[in-house]
Tab-separated table of N, CA and C in Angstrom:
chain	number	residue	atom	x	y	z
A	11	MET	N	-8.002	11.755	21.548
A	11	MET	CA	-8.453	11.810	20.141
A	11	MET	C	-7.451	12.559	19.180
A	12	SER	N	-6.822	13.358	19.737
A	12	SER	CA	-6.021	14.479	18.780
A	12	SER	C	-5.134	13.592	17.943
A	13	LEU	N	-4.457	12.780	18.582
A	13	LEU	CA	-3.574	11.843	17.593
A	13	LEU	C	-4.238	11.253	16.580
A	14	LEU	N	-5.355	10.621	16.986
A	14	LEU	CA	-6.142	9.978	15.891
A	14	LEU	C	-6.697	10.939	14.901
A	15	ASP	N	-7.125	12.107	15.379
A	15	ASP	CA	-7.553	13.068	14.325
A	15	ASP	C	-6.462	13.564	13.437
A	16	ASP	N	-5.335	13.794	13.972
A	16	ASP	CA	-4.072	14.298	13.200
A	16	ASP	C	-3.689	13.394	12.184
A	17	VAL	N	-3.602	12.098	12.607
A	17	VAL	CA	-3.158	10.897	11.697
A	17	VAL	C	-4.260	10.551	10.603
A	18	ALA	N	-5.543	10.908	10.987
A	18	ALA	CA	-6.657	10.630	10.018
A	18	ALA	C	-6.711	11.633	8.962
A	19	GLU	N	-6.507	12.992	9.423
A	19	GLU	CA	-6.433	14.288	8.427
A	19	GLU	C	-5.196	14.063	7.506
A	20	ARG	N	-3.979	13.525	8.059
A	20	ARG	CA	-2.762	13.507	7.189
A	20	ARG	C	-3.118	12.370	6.104
A	21	ASP	N	-3.723	11.238	6.507
A	21	ASP	CA	-4.174	10.169	5.536
A	21	ASP	C	-5.358	10.289	4.785
A	22	GLY	N	-6.161	11.417	4.864
A	22	GLY	CA	-7.109	11.648	4.191
A	22	GLY	C	-8.346	10.745	4.616
A	23	TRP	N	-8.459	10.327	5.798
A	23	TRP	CA	-9.484	9.452	6.383
A	23	TRP	C	-9.541	8.170	5.426
A	24	ARG	N	-8.418	7.500	4.936
A	24	ARG	CA	-8.354	6.327	4.214
A	24	ARG	C	-7.660	5.394	4.913
A	25	CYS	N	-8.122	4.249	5.110
A	25	CYS	CA	-7.357	2.978	5.636
A	25	CYS	C	-6.092	2.610	4.968
A	26	TRP	N	-4.954	2.562	5.444
A	26	TRP	CA	-3.698	2.145	4.797
A	26	TRP	C	-3.764	0.707	4.415
A	27	VAL	N	-4.552	-0.128	5.194
A	27	VAL	CA	-4.369	-1.551	4.901
A	27	VAL	C	-5.517	-1.953	3.607
A	28	CYS	N	-6.694	-1.497	3.676
A	28	CYS	CA	-7.493	-1.923	2.624
A	28	CYS	C	-7.672	-0.791	1.638
A	29	ASP	N	-7.316	0.336	1.833
A	29	ASP	CA	-7.498	1.619	0.914
A	29	ASP	C	-8.737	1.917	0.889
A	30	GLU	N	-9.715	1.684	1.708
A	30	GLU	CA	-10.986	2.097	1.654
A	30	GLU	C	-11.341	3.231	2.772
A	31	PRO	N	-12.307	4.122	2.445
A	31	PRO	CA	-12.592	5.236	3.226
A	31	PRO	C	-12.929	4.875	4.723
A	32	VAL	N	-12.442	5.643	5.715
A	32	VAL	CA	-12.775	5.434	7.107
A	32	VAL	C	-13.778	6.488	7.498
A	33	ASP	N	-14.927	6.023	8.257
A	33	ASP	CA	-15.930	6.926	8.714
A	33	ASP	C	-15.556	7.638	10.056
A	34	PRO	N	-15.394	8.855	9.969
A	34	PRO	CA	-14.877	9.627	11.244
A	34	PRO	C	-15.987	9.480	12.261
A	35	ASP	N	-17.264	9.320	11.775
A	35	ASP	CA	-18.452	9.288	12.872
A	35	ASP	C	-18.580	7.916	13.403
A	36	LYS	N	-17.942	6.936	12.950
A	36	LYS	CA	-17.978	5.547	13.536
A	36	LYS	C	-17.374	5.390	14.955
A	37	SER	N	-17.718	4.832	15.755
A	37	SER	CA	-17.102	4.504	17.152
A	37	SER	C	-15.730	3.927	16.785
A	38	VAL	N	-14.841	4.084	17.733
A	38	VAL	CA	-13.558	3.423	17.584
A	38	VAL	C	-13.582	2.147	17.824
A	39	ASN	N	-14.570	1.769	18.794
A	39	ASN	CA	-14.953	0.283	18.746
A	39	ASN	C	-15.521	-0.508	17.734
A	40	ASP	N	-16.012	0.074	16.733
A	40	ASP	CA	-16.782	-0.659	15.661
A	40	ASP	C	-15.528	-1.053	14.636
A	41	PRO	N	-15.814	-2.150	14.033
A	41	PRO	CA	-14.855	-2.597	13.030
A	41	PRO	C	-14.535	-1.685	11.866
A	42	GLN	N	-15.551	-0.860	11.539
A	42	GLN	CA	-15.291	0.103	10.418
A	42	GLN	C	-14.861	1.457	11.103
A	43	GLY	N	-14.702	1.580	12.391
A	43	GLY	CA	-14.306	2.750	13.020
A	43	GLY	C	-12.710	3.018	12.884
A	44	PRO	N	-12.349	4.177	13.206
A	44	PRO	CA	-10.903	4.576	12.901
A	44	PRO	C	-10.074	4.059	14.166
A	45	SER	N	-8.813	3.707	13.713
A	45	SER	CA	-7.899	3.251	14.632
A	45	SER	C	-6.314	3.790	14.146
A	46	VAL	N	-5.359	3.891	15.011
A	46	VAL	CA	-4.198	4.155	14.696
A	46	VAL	C	-3.231	3.046	14.565
A	47	ASP	N	-2.641	2.754	13.506
A	47	ASP	CA	-1.646	1.678	13.378
A	47	ASP	C	-0.219	2.056	13.067
A	48	SER	N	0.818	1.206	13.516
A	48	SER	CA	2.203	1.703	13.201
A	48	SER	C	2.597	1.043	11.934
A	49	ARG	N	1.855	0.290	11.164
A	49	ARG	CA	2.160	-0.245	9.950
A	49	ARG	C	3.351	-1.466	10.013
A	50	THR	N	3.795	-1.679	11.081
A	50	THR	CA	4.507	-2.904	11.036
A	50	THR	C	4.612	-3.686	12.346
A	51	ALA	N	5.044	-4.716	12.323
A	51	ALA	CA	4.970	-5.641	13.600
A	51	ALA	C	6.474	-5.515	14.203
A	52	ASP	N	7.388	-4.894	13.664
A	52	ASP	CA	8.742	-4.786	14.130
A	52	ASP	C	8.692	-3.627	15.202
A	53	ARG	N	8.630	-3.807	16.344
A	53	ARG	CA	8.738	-2.782	17.469
A	53	ARG	C	9.894	-1.800	17.345
A	54	LYS	N	11.012	-2.292	16.731
A	54	LYS	CA	12.116	-1.352	16.571
A	54	LYS	C	12.165	-0.399	15.395
A	55	ALA	N	11.329	-0.893	14.605
A	55	ALA	CA	11.263	0.043	13.202
A	55	ALA	C	10.733	1.335	13.484
A	56	LYS	N	11.088	2.541	13.018
A	56	LYS	CA	10.719	3.844	13.150
A	56	LYS	C	9.873	4.266	12.033
A	57	VAL	N	8.599	3.821	12.013
A	57	VAL	CA	7.549	4.047	11.029
A	57	VAL	C	6.529	4.887	11.521
A	58	ALA	N	5.969	5.764	10.840
A	58	ALA	CA	4.976	6.819	11.233
A	58	ALA	C	3.710	6.142	11.238
A	59	GLU	N	2.918	6.511	12.394
A	59	GLU	CA	1.639	5.925	12.598
A	59	GLU	C	0.758	6.166	11.161
A	60	ARG	N	-0.320	5.212	11.092
A	60	ARG	CA	-1.103	5.397	9.799
A	60	ARG	C	-2.448	4.973	10.470
A	61	LEU	N	-3.517	5.550	9.656
A	61	LEU	CA	-4.906	5.344	9.762
A	61	LEU	C	-5.276	3.940	9.469
A	62	ALA	N	-6.083	3.176	10.043
A	62	ALA	CA	-6.471	2.028	9.639
A	62	ALA	C	-8.093	1.815	10.290
A	63	HIS	N	-8.992	0.926	9.672
A	63	HIS	CA	-10.155	0.545	10.206
A	63	HIS	C	-9.691	-0.253	11.428
A	64	ARG	N	-10.573	-0.225	12.405
A	64	ARG	CA	-10.387	-1.108	13.847
A	64	ARG	C	-10.347	-2.460	13.411
A	65	GLY	N	-11.315	-2.926	12.327
A	65	GLY	CA	-11.282	-4.429	12.032
A	65	GLY	C	-9.931	-4.700	11.179
A	66	CYS	N	-9.550	-3.888	10.255
A	66	CYS	CA	-8.331	-4.160	9.546
A	66	CYS	C	-7.074	-4.221	10.594
A	67	ASN	N	-6.953	-3.290	11.360
A	67	ASN	CA	-5.841	-3.320	12.418
A	67	ASN	C	-5.931	-4.562	13.292
A	68	THR	N	-7.017	-4.948	13.842
A	68	THR	CA	-7.366	-6.181	14.693
A	68	THR	C	-6.963	-7.474	13.770
A	69	ARG	N	-7.435	-7.486	12.596
A	69	ARG	CA	-7.150	-8.849	11.868
A	69	ARG	C	-5.595	-8.737	11.416
A	70	LYS	N	-4.982	-7.648	11.284
A	70	LYS	CA	-3.539	-7.613	11.053
A	70	LYS	C	-2.731	-8.234	12.345
A	71	GLY	N	-3.267	-7.839	13.401
A	71	GLY	CA	-2.609	-8.239	14.645
A	71	GLY	C	-1.160	-7.846	14.608
A	72	ALA	N	-0.369	-8.769	15.157
A	72	ALA	CA	1.158	-8.508	15.287
A	72	ALA	C	1.876	-9.234	14.163
A	73	VAL	N	1.278	-9.308	13.044
A	73	VAL	CA	1.876	-9.976	11.859
A	73	VAL	C	1.907	-8.844	10.765
A	74	LYS	N	2.841	-8.986	9.829
A	74	LYS	CA	2.912	-7.979	8.693
A	74	LYS	C	1.603	-8.185	7.817
A	75	ALA	N	0.920	-7.093	7.547
A	75	ALA	CA	-0.228	-6.935	6.755
A	75	ALA	C	0.001	-7.235	5.228
A	76	VAL	N	-0.957	-7.638	4.563
A	76	VAL	CA	-0.856	-7.975	3.167
A	76	VAL	C	-1.872	-7.028	2.467
A	77	ILE	N	-1.247	-6.214	1.649
A	77	ILE	CA	-1.962	-5.338	0.656
A	77	ILE	C	-2.536	-6.005	-0.466
A	78	ALA	N	-3.867	-6.270	-0.529
A	78	ALA	CA	-4.431	-6.884	-1.483
A	78	ALA	C	-4.445	-6.162	-3.036
A	79	TRP	N	-4.280	-6.932	-4.084
A	79	TRP	CA	-4.352	-6.421	-5.283
A	79	TRP	C	-5.724	-6.472	-5.763
A	80	PRO	N	-6.248	-5.479	-6.452
A	80	PRO	CA	-7.667	-5.403	-6.943
A	80	PRO	C	-8.020	-6.682	-7.862
A	81	ASP	N	-9.222	-7.280	-7.707
A	81	ASP	CA	-9.553	-8.322	-8.551
A	81	ASP	C	-9.687	-7.916	-10.062
A	82	ARG	N	-9.924	-6.551	-10.201
A	82	ARG	CA	-10.109	-6.103	-11.663
A	82	ARG	C	-8.792	-6.339	-12.396
A	83	LEU	N	-7.746	-6.198	-11.680
A	83	LEU	CA	-6.469	-6.341	-12.425
A	83	LEU	C	-5.895	-7.768	-12.646
A	84	TYR	N	-5.641	-8.194	-13.910
A	84	TYR	CA	-5.082	-9.575	-14.159
A	84	TYR	C	-3.554	-9.409	-14.104
A	85	VAL	N	-2.994	-9.898	-13.136
A	85	VAL	CA	-1.636	-9.960	-12.741
A	85	VAL	C	-1.103	-11.360	-12.600
A	86	VAL	N	0.085	-11.737	-12.984
A	86	VAL	CA	0.733	-12.851	-12.668
A	86	VAL	C	1.920	-12.661	-11.713
A	87	GLU	N	1.915	-13.493	-10.776
A	87	GLU	CA	3.085	-13.267	-9.776
A	87	GLU	C	3.197	-11.934	-9.079
A	88	PRO	N	2.002	-11.493	-8.428
A	88	PRO	CA	2.155	-9.923	-7.890
A	88	PRO	C	3.106	-9.993	-6.676
A	89	ALA	N	3.913	-9.000	-6.648
A	89	ALA	CA	4.781	-8.913	-5.501
A	89	ALA	C	4.014	-8.570	-4.127
A	90	PRO	N	4.434	-8.756	-3.096
A	90	PRO	CA	3.961	-8.352	-1.735
A	90	PRO	C	4.156	-6.770	-1.637
A	91	LEU	N	3.216	-5.972	-1.678
A	91	LEU	CA	3.518	-4.414	-1.945
A	91	LEU	C	4.075	-3.783	-0.579
A	92	ILE	N	3.862	-4.246	0.640
A	92	ILE	CA	4.554	-3.674	1.706
A	92	ILE	C	6.162	-4.080	1.789
A	93	THR	N	6.483	-5.207	1.272
A	93	THR	CA	7.871	-5.606	1.116
A	93	THR	C	8.528	-4.877	0.066
A	94	VAL	N	7.841	-4.527	-1.041
A	94	VAL	CA	8.439	-3.822	-2.314
A	94	VAL	C	8.653	-2.271	-1.712
A	95	ALA	N	7.653	-1.743	-0.914
A	95	ALA	CA	7.779	-0.383	-0.557
A	95	ALA	C	8.861	-0.224	0.552
A	96	GLU	N	8.999	-1.350	1.449
A	96	GLU	CA	10.056	-1.224	2.485
A	96	GLU	C	11.474	-1.289	1.752
A	97	ARG	N	11.763	-2.053	0.636
A	97	ARG	CA	12.893	-2.323	-0.056
A	97	ARG	C	13.082	-0.920	-0.933
A	98	LEU	N	12.192	-0.441	-1.582
A	98	LEU	CA	12.545	0.785	-2.432
A	98	LEU	C	12.722	1.891	-1.392
A	99	GLU	N	12.128	2.068	-0.057
A	99	GLU	CA	12.427	3.070	0.661
A	99	GLU	C	13.888	2.917	1.276
A	100	ARG	N	14.414	1.680	1.520
A	100	ARG	CA	15.644	1.342	1.992
A	100	ARG	C	16.644	1.581	0.976
A	101	LYS	N	16.559	0.946	-0.120
A	101	LYS	CA	17.567	0.833	-1.167
A	101	LYS	C	17.474	1.794	-2.434
A	102	GLY	N	16.315	2.131	-2.683
A	102	GLY	CA	15.824	2.885	-4.024
A	102	GLY	C	15.886	1.964	-4.997
A	103	GLY	N	16.061	2.529	-6.279
A	103	GLY	CA	16.271	1.690	-7.510
A	103	GLY	C	14.861	1.346	-8.038
A	104	ARG	N	14.848	0.186	-8.563
A	104	ARG	CA	13.672	-0.334	-9.423
A	104	ARG	C	13.446	-1.881	-8.998
A	105	GLU	N	12.063	-2.071	-9.201
A	105	GLU	CA	11.668	-3.583	-8.813
A	105	GLU	C	10.617	-3.959	-9.668
A	106	VAL	N	10.546	-5.202	-10.116
A	106	VAL	CA	9.549	-5.654	-10.998
A	106	VAL	C	8.478	-6.208	-9.954
A	107	VAL	N	7.273	-5.753	-10.152
A	107	VAL	CA	6.243	-5.979	-9.232
A	107	VAL	C	5.178	-7.045	-9.736
A	108	CYS	N	5.141	-7.178	-11.072
A	108	CYS	CA	4.138	-8.209	-11.630
A	108	CYS	C	4.445	-8.375	-13.064
A	109	ARG	N	3.713	-9.362	-13.664
A	109	ARG	CA	3.655	-9.624	-15.045
A	109	ARG	C	2.189	-9.582	-15.617
A	110	CYS	N	1.857	-9.180	-16.781
A	110	CYS	CA	0.699	-9.235	-17.328
A	110	CYS	C	0.668	-9.693	-18.728
A	111	PRO	N	-0.368	-10.325	-19.088
A	111	PRO	CA	-0.440	-10.910	-20.538
A	111	PRO	C	-0.619	-9.872	-21.552
A	112	ASP	N	-1.093	-8.786	-21.258
A	112	ASP	CA	-1.293	-7.721	-22.430
A	112	ASP	C	-0.868	-6.097	-21.842
A	113	ARG	N	-0.518	-5.382	-22.706
A	113	ARG	CA	-0.033	-4.125	-22.539
A	113	ARG	C	-0.999	-3.339	-21.731
A	114	GLN	N	-2.475	-3.229	-22.184
A	114	GLN	CA	-3.375	-2.448	-21.406
A	114	GLN	C	-3.478	-2.992	-19.858
A	115	GLY	N	-3.404	-4.241	-19.740
A	115	GLY	CA	-3.470	-4.559	-18.394
A	115	GLY	C	-2.399	-4.384	-17.476
A	116	ALA	N	-1.054	-4.346	-18.087
A	116	ALA	CA	-0.008	-3.948	-17.371
A	116	ALA	C	-0.057	-2.458	-17.151
A	117	GLN	N	-0.573	-1.587	-18.051
A	117	GLN	CA	-0.631	-0.184	-17.788
A	117	GLN	C	-1.750	0.229	-16.839
A	118	ASP	N	-2.882	-0.728	-16.764
A	118	ASP	CA	-3.686	-0.454	-15.601
A	118	ASP	C	-3.158	-0.867	-14.329
A	119	ALA	N	-2.447	-1.848	-14.405
A	119	ALA	CA	-1.759	-2.192	-12.862
A	119	ALA	C	-0.692	-1.087	-12.493
A	120	ALA	N	0.096	-0.549	-13.445
A	120	ALA	CA	0.986	0.357	-13.342
A	120	ALA	C	0.314	1.542	-12.773
A	121	ASP	N	-0.798	2.141	-13.300
A	121	ASP	CA	-1.529	3.248	-12.878
A	121	ASP	C	-2.032	2.970	-11.474
A	122	TRP	N	-2.598	1.892	-11.280
A	122	TRP	CA	-3.036	1.638	-9.802
A	122	TRP	C	-1.810	1.543	-8.765
A	123	LEU	N	-0.749	1.047	-9.226
A	123	LEU	CA	0.285	1.111	-8.218
A	123	LEU	C	0.877	2.405	-7.887
A	124	VAL	N	0.884	3.302	-8.743
A	124	VAL	CA	1.416	4.648	-8.654
A	124	VAL	C	0.491	5.399	-7.470
A	125	ASP	N	-0.950	5.161	-7.893
A	125	ASP	CA	-1.909	5.785	-6.995
A	125	ASP	C	-1.897	5.053	-5.654
A	126	ARG	N	-1.761	3.669	-5.545
A	126	ARG	CA	-1.888	3.092	-4.141
A	126	ARG	C	-0.605	3.508	-3.471
A	127	PHE	N	0.643	3.538	-4.040
A	127	PHE	CA	1.806	3.739	-3.299
A	127	PHE	C	1.752	5.245	-2.768
A	128	SER	N	1.086	6.247	-3.207
A	128	SER	CA	0.981	7.710	-2.939
A	128	SER	C	0.451	7.706	-1.621
A	129	ARG	N	-0.228	6.430	-1.207
A	129	ARG	CA	-1.139	6.219	0.152
A	129	ARG	C	-0.328	5.450	1.048
A	130	LEU	N	0.115	4.443	0.379
A	130	LEU	CA	0.934	3.347	1.163
A	130	LEU	C	2.135	3.875	1.645
A	131	ALA	N	2.944	4.545	0.828
A	131	ALA	CA	4.208	5.251	1.361
A	131	ALA	C	4.353	6.691	0.812
A	132	PRO	N	3.595	7.418	1.599
A	132	PRO	CA	3.435	8.879	1.027
A	132	PRO	C	4.831	9.674	0.799
A	133	GLY	N	5.774	9.291	1.516
A	133	GLY	CA	7.043	9.917	1.359
A	133	GLY	C	7.964	9.293	0.262
A	134	LEU	N	7.515	8.454	-0.496
A	134	LEU	CA	8.384	7.680	-1.446
A	134	LEU	C	7.908	7.959	-2.794
A	135	PRO	N	8.447	8.718	-3.489
A	135	PRO	CA	7.827	8.977	-4.964
A	135	PRO	C	8.247	7.963	-5.854
A	136	VAL	N	7.149	7.282	-6.446
A	136	VAL	CA	7.517	6.093	-7.442
A	136	VAL	C	6.962	6.432	-8.701
A	137	ALA	N	7.521	5.720	-9.795
A	137	ALA	CA	7.053	5.871	-11.182
A	137	ALA	C	7.033	4.540	-11.575
A	138	ALA	N	6.020	4.220	-12.478
A	138	ALA	CA	5.841	2.927	-12.978
A	138	ALA	C	6.004	2.892	-14.505
A	139	GLN	N	6.768	1.704	-14.805
A	139	GLN	CA	7.007	1.620	-16.246
A	139	GLN	C	6.399	0.042	-16.752
A	140	VAL	N	6.041	0.156	-17.920
A	140	VAL	CA	5.724	-1.160	-18.464
A	140	VAL	C	6.684	-1.584	-19.444
A	141	GLU	N	7.247	-2.878	-19.417
A	141	GLU	CA	8.343	-3.163	-20.264
A	141	GLU	C	8.016	-4.440	-20.840
A	142	ALA	N	8.140	-4.617	-22.118
A	142	ALA	CA	7.695	-5.798	-22.846
A	142	ALA	C	8.966	-6.879	-22.843
A	143	GLY	N	8.627	-8.196	-22.741
A	143	GLY	CA	9.645	-9.146	-22.694
A	143	GLY	C	8.981	-10.648	-22.738
A	144	GLY	N	9.617	-11.545	-23.551
A	144	GLY	CA	9.059	-12.971	-23.408
A	144	GLY	C	7.708	-13.054	-23.602
A	145	GLY	N	6.900	-12.166	-24.511
A	145	GLY	CA	5.636	-12.480	-24.833
A	145	GLY	C	4.579	-12.035	-23.527
A	146	GLN	N	5.254	-11.261	-22.687
A	146	GLN	CA	4.462	-10.614	-21.815
A	146	GLN	C	4.823	-9.321	-21.305
A	147	PHE	N	4.291	-8.686	-20.302
A	147	PHE	CA	4.496	-7.209	-20.019
A	147	PHE	C	5.019	-7.235	-18.511
A	148	LEU	N	6.070	-6.645	-18.233
A	148	LEU	CA	6.489	-6.401	-16.812
A	148	LEU	C	6.135	-5.214	-16.271
A	149	VAL	N	5.570	-5.060	-15.014
A	149	VAL	CA	5.331	-3.715	-14.440
A	149	VAL	C	6.549	-3.551	-13.483
A	150	VAL	N	7.213	-2.415	-13.684
A	150	VAL	CA	8.375	-2.104	-12.846
A	150	VAL	C	8.120	-0.792	-12.114
A	151	LEU	N	8.311	-0.679	-10.877
A	151	LEU	CA	8.272	0.491	-9.966
A	151	LEU	C	9.689	0.905	-9.883
A	152	ALA	N	9.978	2.349	-9.703
A	152	ALA	CA	11.247	2.749	-9.771
A	152	ALA	C	11.018	3.960	-8.877
A	153	THR	N	12.129	4.345	-8.244
A	153	THR	CA	12.310	5.519	-7.384
A	153	THR	C	13.786	5.925	-7.385
A	154	GLY	N	13.919	7.144	-7.214
A	154	GLY	CA	15.282	7.780	-7.282
A	154	GLY	C	15.965	7.679	-5.776
A	155	ARG	N	15.117	7.339	-4.890
A	155	ARG	CA	15.730	7.448	-3.504
A	155	ARG	C	16.779	6.299	-3.314
A	156	ARG	N	17.898	6.726	-2.577
A	156	ARG	CA	19.019	5.568	-2.165
A	156	ARG	C	19.182	5.912	-0.808
């Protein structure tokens, strides 16, 4: 249990897949119970282990997980966040992650992305920008890492 406890404490008892709290008192066999996940289906990748609900980890299986965008955000063509995180970790730079019809919606998405990436990729400092263009607003994530 020490590995599970160490990973859970580091991740603040929050599931990296669904971003919901994990109950430390639940059984590891319960779907809402804690489990350790490697965050990737690529066995060759050197990725730190992360905390996940047993159900999220099992549902993900041996395929790449999909991080859901919240329903409260009105975004068009949202990018797959794990792919964005992997690209930014590997290359750095900036990437457009979605479009929004209004500035406030874009700012809400930008704020959520910075918060979500702080847990999805804790070692990757990102900043979000909202850029106007073509009657819509682009949300751009940027990092200085190369």
